PDB file of N, CA, C and O in Angstrom:
ATOM      1  N   UNK A 793     110.158 105.947 121.876  1.00 88.00           N
ATOM      2  CA  UNK A 793     110.368 107.334 121.499  1.00 88.00           C
ATOM      3  C   UNK A 793     111.305 107.410 120.300  1.00 88.00           C
ATOM      4  O   UNK A 793     111.876 106.411 119.862  1.00 88.00           O
ATOM      5  N   UNK A 794     111.476 108.603 119.777  1.00 93.00           N
ATOM      6  CA  UNK A 794     112.285 108.796 118.580  1.00 93.00           C
ATOM      7  C   UNK A 794     113.742 108.404 118.738  1.00 93.00           C
ATOM      8  O   UNK A 794     114.372 107.924 117.789  1.00 93.00           O
ATOM      9  N   UNK A 795     114.281 108.569 119.937  1.00 95.00           N
ATOM     10  CA  UNK A 795     115.687 108.246 120.138  1.00 95.00           C
ATOM     11  C   UNK A 795     115.939 106.741 120.113  1.00 95.00           C
ATOM     12  O   UNK A 795     116.965 106.292 119.597  1.00 95.00           O
ATOM     13  N   UNK A 796     115.024 105.963 120.628  1.00 95.00           N
ATOM     14  CA  UNK A 796     115.204 104.511 120.549  1.00 95.00           C
ATOM     15  C   UNK A 796     114.972 104.023 119.120  1.00 95.00           C
ATOM     16  O   UNK A 796     115.652 103.101 118.659  1.00 95.00           O
ATOM     17  N   UNK A 797     114.070 104.649 118.406  1.00 96.00           N
ATOM     18  CA  UNK A 797     113.798 104.265 117.014  1.00 96.00           C
ATOM     19  C   UNK A 797     114.978 104.617 116.115  1.00 96.00           C
ATOM     20  O   UNK A 797     115.383 103.818 115.269  1.00 96.00           O
ATOM     21  N   UNK A 798     115.554 105.824 116.271  1.00 97.00           N
ATOM     22  CA  UNK A 798     116.670 106.214 115.404  1.00 97.00           C
ATOM     23  C   UNK A 798     117.850 105.273 115.597  1.00 97.00           C
ATOM     24  O   UNK A 798     118.545 104.923 114.642  1.00 97.00           O
ATOM     25  N   UNK A 799     118.071 104.821 116.806  1.00 96.00           N
ATOM     26  CA  UNK A 799     119.158 103.877 117.061  1.00 96.00           C
ATOM     27  C   UNK A 799     118.933 102.578 116.283  1.00 96.00           C
ATOM     28  O   UNK A 799     119.873 102.021 115.701  1.00 96.00           O
ATOM     29  N   UNK A 800     117.702 102.110 116.228  1.00 96.00           N
ATOM     30  CA  UNK A 800     117.380 100.884 115.496  1.00 96.00           C
ATOM     31  C   UNK A 800     117.495 101.110 113.986  1.00 96.00           C
ATOM     32  O   UNK A 800     117.971 100.228 113.261  1.00 96.00           O
ATOM     33  N   UNK A 801     117.059 102.270 113.523  1.00 97.00           N
ATOM     34  CA  UNK A 801     117.135 102.579 112.093  1.00 97.00           C
ATOM     35  C   UNK A 801     118.587 102.619 111.635  1.00 97.00           C
ATOM     36  O   UNK A 801     118.935 102.079 110.585  1.00 97.00           O
ATOM     37  N   UNK A 802     119.443 103.246 112.408  1.00 96.00           N
ATOM     38  CA  UNK A 802     120.840 103.435 111.994  1.00 96.00           C
ATOM     39  C   UNK A 802     121.646 102.138 111.946  1.00 96.00           C
ATOM     40  O   UNK A 802     122.664 102.084 111.269  1.00 96.00           O
ATOM     41  N   UNK A 803     121.189 101.089 112.613  1.00 96.00           N
ATOM     42  CA  UNK A 803     121.906  99.813 112.544  1.00 96.00           C
ATOM     43  C   UNK A 803     121.229  98.817 111.591  1.00 96.00           C
ATOM     44  O   UNK A 803     121.780  97.753 111.331  1.00 96.00           O
ATOM     45  N   UNK A 804     120.078  99.167 111.054  1.00 97.00           N
ATOM     46  CA  UNK A 804     119.359  98.293 110.136  1.00 97.00           C
ATOM     47  C   UNK A 804     119.963  98.429 108.737  1.00 97.00           C
ATOM     48  O   UNK A 804     120.080  99.528 108.203  1.00 97.00           O
ATOM     49  N   UNK A 805     120.320  97.304 108.133  1.00 96.00           N
ATOM     50  CA  UNK A 805     121.004  97.310 106.838  1.00 96.00           C
ATOM     51  C   UNK A 805     120.249  98.079 105.754  1.00 96.00           C
ATOM     52  O   UNK A 805     120.850  98.835 104.993  1.00 96.00           O
ATOM     53  N   UNK A 806     118.945  97.913 105.679  1.00 96.00           N
ATOM     54  CA  UNK A 806     118.170  98.558 104.610  1.00 96.00           C
ATOM     55  C   UNK A 806     117.754  99.991 104.939  1.00 96.00           C
ATOM     56  O   UNK A 806     117.404 100.751 104.045  1.00 96.00           O
ATOM     57  N   UNK A 807     117.766 100.359 106.198  1.00 96.00           N
ATOM     58  CA  UNK A 807     117.278 101.682 106.594  1.00 96.00           C
ATOM     59  C   UNK A 807     118.369 102.648 107.046  1.00 96.00           C
ATOM     60  O   UNK A 807     118.103 103.833 107.207  1.00 96.00           O
ATOM     61  N   UNK A 808     119.578 102.163 107.235  1.00 94.00           N
ATOM     62  CA  UNK A 808     120.625 102.958 107.881  1.00 94.00           C
ATOM     63  C   UNK A 808     120.909 104.286 107.186  1.00 94.00           C
ATOM     64  O   UNK A 808     121.321 105.242 107.828  1.00 94.00           O
ATOM     65  N   UNK A 809     120.651 104.384 105.882  1.00 94.00           N
ATOM     66  CA  UNK A 809     120.921 105.625 105.153  1.00 94.00           C
ATOM     67  C   UNK A 809     119.669 106.469 104.924  1.00 94.00           C
ATOM     68  O   UNK A 809     119.724 107.477 104.225  1.00 94.00           O
ATOM     69  N   UNK A 810     118.545 106.072 105.516  1.00 96.00           N
ATOM     70  CA  UNK A 810     117.298 106.822 105.361  1.00 96.00           C
ATOM     71  C   UNK A 810     117.426 108.197 106.017  1.00 96.00           C
ATOM     72  O   UNK A 810     118.086 108.358 107.039  1.00 96.00           O
ATOM     73  N   UNK A 811     116.806 109.174 105.420  1.00 95.00           N
ATOM     74  CA  UNK A 811     116.753 110.510 106.014  1.00 95.00           C
ATOM     75  C   UNK A 811     115.682 110.509 107.089  1.00 95.00           C
ATOM     76  O   UNK A 811     114.524 110.182 106.820  1.00 95.00           O
ATOM     77  N   UNK A 812     116.076 110.873 108.306  1.00 96.00           N
ATOM     78  CA  UNK A 812     115.141 110.879 109.435  1.00 96.00           C
ATOM     79  C   UNK A 812     115.219 112.241 110.112  1.00 96.00           C
ATOM     80  O   UNK A 812     116.293 112.675 110.537  1.00 96.00           O
ATOM     81  N   UNK A 813     114.085 112.893 110.210  1.00 96.00           N
ATOM     82  CA  UNK A 813     113.988 114.229 110.801  1.00 96.00           C
ATOM     83  C   UNK A 813     113.240 114.141 112.121  1.00 96.00           C
ATOM     84  O   UNK A 813     112.160 113.550 112.192  1.00 96.00           O
ATOM     85  N   UNK A 814     113.783 114.751 113.148  1.00 96.00           N
ATOM     86  CA  UNK A 814     113.086 114.835 114.438  1.00 96.00           C
ATOM     87  C   UNK A 814     112.061 115.964 114.346  1.00 96.00           C
ATOM     88  O   UNK A 814     112.394 117.074 113.933  1.00 96.00           O
ATOM     89  N   UNK A 815     110.839 115.677 114.697  1.00 96.00           N
ATOM     90  CA  UNK A 815     109.774 116.687 114.759  1.00 96.00           C
ATOM     91  C   UNK A 815     109.227 116.612 116.176  1.00 96.00           C
ATOM     92  O   UNK A 815     108.583 115.634 116.547  1.00 96.00           O
ATOM     93  N   UNK A 816     109.491 117.651 116.958  1.00 95.00           N
ATOM     94  CA  UNK A 816     109.202 117.564 118.383  1.00 95.00           C
ATOM     95  C   UNK A 816     108.890 118.920 118.995  1.00 95.00           C
ATOM     96  O   UNK A 816     109.323 119.955 118.495  1.00 95.00           O
ATOM     97  N   UNK A 817     108.157 118.886 120.090  1.00 95.00           N
ATOM     98  CA  UNK A 817     107.883 120.098 120.862  1.00 95.00           C
ATOM     99  C   UNK A 817     109.033 120.423 121.810  1.00 95.00           C
ATOM    100  O   UNK A 817     109.107 121.521 122.347  1.00 95.00           O
ATOM    101  N   UNK A 818     109.935 119.465 122.001  1.00 93.00           N
ATOM    102  CA  UNK A 818     111.123 119.698 122.824  1.00 93.00           C
ATOM    103  C   UNK A 818     112.143 120.387 121.934  1.00 93.00           C
ATOM    104  O   UNK A 818     112.863 119.738 121.175  1.00 93.00           O
ATOM    105  N   UNK A 819     112.206 121.714 121.997  1.00 91.00           N
ATOM    106  CA  UNK A 819     112.992 122.418 120.989  1.00 91.00           C
ATOM    107  C   UNK A 819     114.001 123.421 121.552  1.00 91.00           C
ATOM    108  O   UNK A 819     114.149 124.519 121.037  1.00 91.00           O
ATOM    109  N   UNK A 820     114.722 122.999 122.552  1.00 94.00           N
ATOM    110  CA  UNK A 820     115.799 123.825 123.071  1.00 94.00           C
ATOM    111  C   UNK A 820     117.086 123.519 122.294  1.00 94.00           C
ATOM    112  O   UNK A 820     117.155 122.533 121.546  1.00 94.00           O
ATOM    113  N   UNK A 821     118.102 124.327 122.501  1.00 94.00           N
ATOM    114  CA  UNK A 821     119.397 124.072 121.865  1.00 94.00           C
ATOM    115  C   UNK A 821     119.939 122.705 122.290  1.00 94.00           C
ATOM    116  O   UNK A 821     120.553 121.993 121.480  1.00 94.00           O
ATOM    117  N   UNK A 822     119.685 122.333 123.521  1.00 95.00           N
ATOM    118  CA  UNK A 822     120.132 121.030 124.009  1.00 95.00           C
ATOM    119  C   UNK A 822     119.408 119.895 123.288  1.00 95.00           C
ATOM    120  O   UNK A 822     119.995 118.857 123.003  1.00 95.00           O
ATOM    121  N   UNK A 823     118.119 120.094 123.002  1.00 95.00           N
ATOM    122  CA  UNK A 823     117.351 119.077 122.284  1.00 95.00           C
ATOM    123  C   UNK A 823     117.879 118.904 120.861  1.00 95.00           C
ATOM    124  O   UNK A 823     117.972 117.783 120.357  1.00 95.00           O
ATOM    125  N   UNK A 824     118.238 120.004 120.214  1.00 96.00           N
ATOM    126  CA  UNK A 824     118.803 119.938 118.867  1.00 96.00           C
ATOM    127  C   UNK A 824     120.131 119.187 118.913  1.00 96.00           C
ATOM    128  O   UNK A 824     120.387 118.308 118.088  1.00 96.00           O
ATOM    129  N   UNK A 825     120.980 119.514 119.867  1.00 96.00           N
ATOM    130  CA  UNK A 825     122.274 118.837 120.001  1.00 96.00           C
ATOM    131  C   UNK A 825     122.084 117.340 120.261  1.00 96.00           C
ATOM    132  O   UNK A 825     122.812 116.508 119.702  1.00 96.00           O
ATOM    133  N   UNK A 826     121.118 117.004 121.085  1.00 96.00           N
ATOM    134  CA  UNK A 826     120.841 115.592 121.385  1.00 96.00           C
ATOM    135  C   UNK A 826     120.385 114.862 120.119  1.00 96.00           C
ATOM    136  O   UNK A 826     120.808 113.731 119.868  1.00 96.00           O
ATOM    137  N   UNK A 827     119.546 115.513 119.319  1.00 97.00           N
ATOM    138  CA  UNK A 827     119.069 114.899 118.078  1.00 97.00           C
ATOM    139  C   UNK A 827     120.224 114.687 117.098  1.00 97.00           C
ATOM    140  O   UNK A 827     120.321 113.638 116.463  1.00 97.00           O
ATOM    141  N   UNK A 828     121.097 115.656 116.985  1.00 96.00           N
ATOM    142  CA  UNK A 828     122.276 115.518 116.113  1.00 96.00           C
ATOM    143  C   UNK A 828     123.126 114.339 116.567  1.00 96.00           C
ATOM    144  O   UNK A 828     123.535 113.508 115.761  1.00 96.00           O
ATOM    145  N   UNK A 829     123.402 114.297 117.857  1.00 97.00           N
ATOM    146  CA  UNK A 829     124.250 113.232 118.410  1.00 97.00           C
ATOM    147  C   UNK A 829     123.614 111.856 118.234  1.00 97.00           C
ATOM    148  O   UNK A 829     124.322 110.861 118.067  1.00 97.00           O
ATOM    149  N   UNK A 830     122.287 111.803 118.258  1.00 97.00           N
ATOM    150  CA  UNK A 830     121.577 110.522 118.135  1.00 97.00           C
ATOM    151  C   UNK A 830     121.562 110.005 116.698  1.00 97.00           C
ATOM    152  O   UNK A 830     121.266 108.840 116.466  1.00 97.00           O
ATOM    153  N   UNK A 831     121.856 110.891 115.728  1.00 96.00           N
ATOM    154  CA  UNK A 831     121.897 110.450 114.346  1.00 96.00           C
ATOM    155  C   UNK A 831     120.770 110.937 113.461  1.00 96.00           C
ATOM    156  O   UNK A 831     120.644 110.488 112.316  1.00 96.00           O
ATOM    157  N   UNK A 832     119.946 111.854 113.961  1.00 97.00           N
ATOM    158  CA  UNK A 832     118.916 112.440 113.111  1.00 97.00           C
ATOM    159  C   UNK A 832     119.577 113.287 112.030  1.00 97.00           C
ATOM    160  O   UNK A 832     120.672 113.819 112.215  1.00 97.00           O
ATOM    161  N   UNK A 833     118.890 113.445 110.911  1.00 96.00           N
ATOM    162  CA  UNK A 833     119.404 114.232 109.793  1.00 96.00           C
ATOM    163  C   UNK A 833     118.875 115.659 109.795  1.00 96.00           C
ATOM    164  O   UNK A 833     119.291 116.474 108.972  1.00 96.00           O
ATOM    165  N   UNK A 834     117.976 115.966 110.684  1.00 96.00           N
ATOM    166  CA  UNK A 834     117.405 117.298 110.777  1.00 96.00           C
ATOM    167  C   UNK A 834     116.485 117.398 111.970  1.00 96.00           C
ATOM    168  O   UNK A 834     116.250 116.412 112.673  1.00 96.00           O
ATOM    169  N   UNK A 835     115.964 118.593 112.169  1.00 97.00           N
ATOM    170  CA  UNK A 835     115.151 118.871 113.357  1.00 97.00           C
ATOM    171  C   UNK A 835     114.164 119.971 113.013  1.00 97.00           C
ATOM    172  O   UNK A 835     114.557 121.034 112.518  1.00 97.00           O
ATOM    173  N   UNK A 836     112.890 119.715 113.282  1.00 97.00           N
ATOM    174  CA  UNK A 836     111.842 120.732 113.113  1.00 97.00           C
ATOM    175  C   UNK A 836     111.070 120.795 114.414  1.00 97.00           C
ATOM    176  O   UNK A 836     110.529 119.792 114.885  1.00 97.00           O
ATOM    177  N   UNK A 837     111.037 121.984 114.999  1.00 96.00           N
ATOM    178  CA  UNK A 837     110.332 122.168 116.260  1.00 96.00           C
ATOM    179  C   UNK A 837     108.841 122.389 116.062  1.00 96.00           C
ATOM    180  O   UNK A 837     108.404 122.928 115.054  1.00 96.00           O
ATOM    181  N   UNK A 838     108.083 121.930 117.018  1.00 96.00           N
ATOM    182  CA  UNK A 838     106.639 122.168 117.056  1.00 96.00           C
ATOM    183  C   UNK A 838     106.374 123.377 117.934  1.00 96.00           C
ATOM    184  O   UNK A 838     107.159 123.664 118.827  1.00 96.00           O
ATOM    185  N   UNK A 839     105.305 124.075 117.741  1.00 95.00           N
ATOM    186  CA  UNK A 839     104.276 123.778 116.745  1.00 95.00           C
ATOM    187  C   UNK A 839     104.794 124.061 115.341  1.00 95.00           C
ATOM    188  O   UNK A 839     105.592 124.977 115.133  1.00 95.00           O
ATOM    189  N   UNK A 840     104.351 123.229 114.398  1.00 96.00           N
ATOM    190  CA  UNK A 840     104.728 123.443 113.013  1.00 96.00           C
ATOM    191  C   UNK A 840     104.166 124.770 112.545  1.00 96.00           C
ATOM    192  O   UNK A 840     103.042 125.125 112.883  1.00 96.00           O
ATOM    193  N   UNK A 841     104.974 125.477 111.783  1.00 95.00           N
ATOM    194  CA  UNK A 841     104.528 126.779 111.265  1.00 95.00           C
ATOM    195  C   UNK A 841     104.050 126.606 109.833  1.00 95.00           C
ATOM    196  O   UNK A 841     104.825 126.213 108.959  1.00 95.00           O
ATOM    197  N   UNK A 842     102.807 126.899 109.634  1.00 95.00           N
ATOM    198  CA  UNK A 842     102.173 126.720 108.335  1.00 95.00           C
ATOM    199  C   UNK A 842     102.896 127.497 107.235  1.00 95.00           C
ATOM    200  O   UNK A 842     102.963 127.055 106.094  1.00 95.00           O
ATOM    201  N   UNK A 843     103.472 128.625 107.588  1.00 96.00           N
ATOM    202  CA  UNK A 843     104.161 129.437 106.593  1.00 96.00           C
ATOM    203  C   UNK A 843     105.557 128.908 106.255  1.00 96.00           C
ATOM    204  O   UNK A 843     106.131 129.269 105.234  1.00 96.00           O
ATOM    205  N   UNK A 844     106.119 128.030 107.079  1.00 96.00           N
ATOM    206  CA  UNK A 844     107.475 127.519 106.861  1.00 96.00           C
ATOM    207  C   UNK A 844     107.548 126.038 106.538  1.00 96.00           C
ATOM    208  O   UNK A 844     108.492 125.595 105.887  1.00 96.00           O
ATOM    209  N   UNK A 845     106.582 125.278 107.009  1.00 96.00           N
ATOM    210  CA  UNK A 845     106.658 123.821 106.891  1.00 96.00           C
ATOM    211  C   UNK A 845     106.804 123.322 105.451  1.00 96.00           C
ATOM    212  O   UNK A 845     107.662 122.473 105.179  1.00 96.00           O
ATOM    213  N   UNK A 846     106.022 123.831 104.480  1.00 96.00           N
ATOM    214  CA  UNK A 846     106.206 123.342 103.104  1.00 96.00           C
ATOM    215  C   UNK A 846     107.623 123.571 102.587  1.00 96.00           C
ATOM    216  O   UNK A 846     108.203 122.703 101.928  1.00 96.00           O
ATOM    217  N   UNK A 847     108.213 124.707 102.897  1.00 97.00           N
ATOM    218  CA  UNK A 847     109.570 124.987 102.470  1.00 97.00           C
ATOM    219  C   UNK A 847     110.572 124.086 103.182  1.00 97.00           C
ATOM    220  O   UNK A 847     111.541 123.616 102.572  1.00 97.00           O
ATOM    221  N   UNK A 848     110.342 123.820 104.448  1.00 96.00           N
ATOM    222  CA  UNK A 848     111.220 122.906 105.181  1.00 96.00           C
ATOM    223  C   UNK A 848     111.195 121.524 104.535  1.00 96.00           C
ATOM    224  O   UNK A 848     112.249 120.909 104.337  1.00 96.00           O
ATOM    225  N   UNK A 849     110.011 121.038 104.200  1.00 95.00           N
ATOM    226  CA  UNK A 849     109.901 119.727 103.545  1.00 95.00           C
ATOM    227  C   UNK A 849     110.577 119.725 102.184  1.00 95.00           C
ATOM    228  O   UNK A 849     111.284 118.767 101.834  1.00 95.00           O
ATOM    229  N   UNK A 850     110.385 120.779 101.408  1.00 97.00           N
ATOM    230  CA  UNK A 850     111.024 120.876 100.098  1.00 97.00           C
ATOM    231  C   UNK A 850     112.539 120.797 100.233  1.00 97.00           C
ATOM    232  O   UNK A 850     113.205 120.057  99.519  1.00 97.00           O
ATOM    233  N   UNK A 851     113.071 121.546 101.180  1.00 96.00           N
ATOM    234  CA  UNK A 851     114.515 121.568 101.381  1.00 96.00           C
ATOM    235  C   UNK A 851     115.037 120.201 101.807  1.00 96.00           C
ATOM    236  O   UNK A 851     116.085 119.752 101.338  1.00 96.00           O
ATOM    237  N   UNK A 852     114.306 119.521 102.671  1.00 95.00           N
ATOM    238  CA  UNK A 852     114.699 118.175 103.100  1.00 95.00           C
ATOM    239  C   UNK A 852     114.706 117.235 101.902  1.00 95.00           C
ATOM    240  O   UNK A 852     115.654 116.462 101.703  1.00 95.00           O
ATOM    241  N   UNK A 853     113.668 117.290 101.090  1.00 94.00           N
ATOM    242  CA  UNK A 853     113.569 116.418  99.916  1.00 94.00           C
ATOM    243  C   UNK A 853     114.682 116.701  98.908  1.00 94.00           C
ATOM    244  O   UNK A 853     115.084 115.815  98.157  1.00 94.00           O
ATOM    245  N   UNK A 854     115.197 117.913  98.902  1.00 96.00           N
ATOM    246  CA  UNK A 854     116.299 118.275  98.005  1.00 96.00           C
ATOM    247  C   UNK A 854     117.663 117.941  98.615  1.00 96.00           C
ATOM    248  O   UNK A 854     118.698 118.233  98.026  1.00 96.00           O
ATOM    249  N   UNK A 855     117.658 117.361  99.805  1.00 93.00           N
ATOM    250  CA  UNK A 855     118.893 116.933 100.436  1.00 93.00           C
ATOM    251  C   UNK A 855     119.544 117.935 101.368  1.00 93.00           C
ATOM    252  O   UNK A 855     120.643 117.709 101.869  1.00 93.00           O
ATOM    253  N   UNK A 856     118.863 119.030 101.615  1.00 94.00           N
ATOM    254  CA  UNK A 856     119.408 120.051 102.527  1.00 94.00           C
ATOM    255  C   UNK A 856     119.149 119.662 103.983  1.00 94.00           C
ATOM    256  O   UNK A 856     118.079 119.150 104.311  1.00 94.00           O
ATOM    257  N   UNK A 857     120.114 119.909 104.816  1.00 92.00           N
ATOM    258  CA  UNK A 857     119.926 119.669 106.255  1.00 92.00           C
ATOM    259  C   UNK A 857     119.093 120.803 106.837  1.00 92.00           C
ATOM    260  O   UNK A 857     119.399 121.971 106.621  1.00 92.00           O
ATOM    261  N   UNK A 858     118.041 120.467 107.523  1.00 96.00           N
ATOM    262  CA  UNK A 858     117.154 121.460 108.148  1.00 96.00           C
ATOM    263  C   UNK A 858     117.214 121.251 109.651  1.00 96.00           C
ATOM    264  O   UNK A 858     116.813 120.213 110.163  1.00 96.00           O
ATOM    265  N   UNK A 859     117.752 122.240 110.349  1.00 96.00           N
ATOM    266  CA  UNK A 859     117.870 122.205 111.813  1.00 96.00           C
ATOM    267  C   UNK A 859     117.212 123.469 112.353  1.00 96.00           C
ATOM    268  O   UNK A 859     117.875 124.490 112.547  1.00 96.00           O
ATOM    269  N   UNK A 860     115.894 123.434 112.524  1.00 95.00           N
ATOM    270  CA  UNK A 860     115.138 124.621 112.903  1.00 95.00           C
ATOM    271  C   UNK A 860     114.212 124.332 114.087  1.00 95.00           C
ATOM    272  O   UNK A 860     113.096 123.873 113.913  1.00 95.00           O
ATOM    273  N   UNK A 861     114.680 124.612 115.285  1.00 91.00           N
ATOM    274  CA  UNK A 861     113.865 124.327 116.460  1.00 91.00           C
ATOM    275  C   UNK A 861     112.663 125.252 116.622  1.00 91.00           C
ATOM    276  O   UNK A 861     111.712 124.903 117.309  1.00 91.00           O
ATOM    277  N   UNK A 862     112.690 126.402 115.974  1.00 86.00           N
ATOM    278  CA  UNK A 862     111.567 127.348 116.137  1.00 86.00           C
ATOM    279  C   UNK A 862     110.977 127.722 114.803  1.00 86.00           C
ATOM    280  O   UNK A 862     111.592 127.737 113.810  1.00 86.00           O
TER     281      UNK A 862
END
């Protein structure tokens, strides 16, 4: 799952600074907090919204933190 992968990414010398966004259907406030604590750089809840997703990606690519469970 994503939590075991993020742990491996964060200790890998070449990947530790990679931007990693959680994209999940588990989108409660607790899920967002868990993702933050695990080391994710952002959070996008499913279902993806066609009207928001391109802007979310643009903002991530520009270095903005995106934490949007809904």
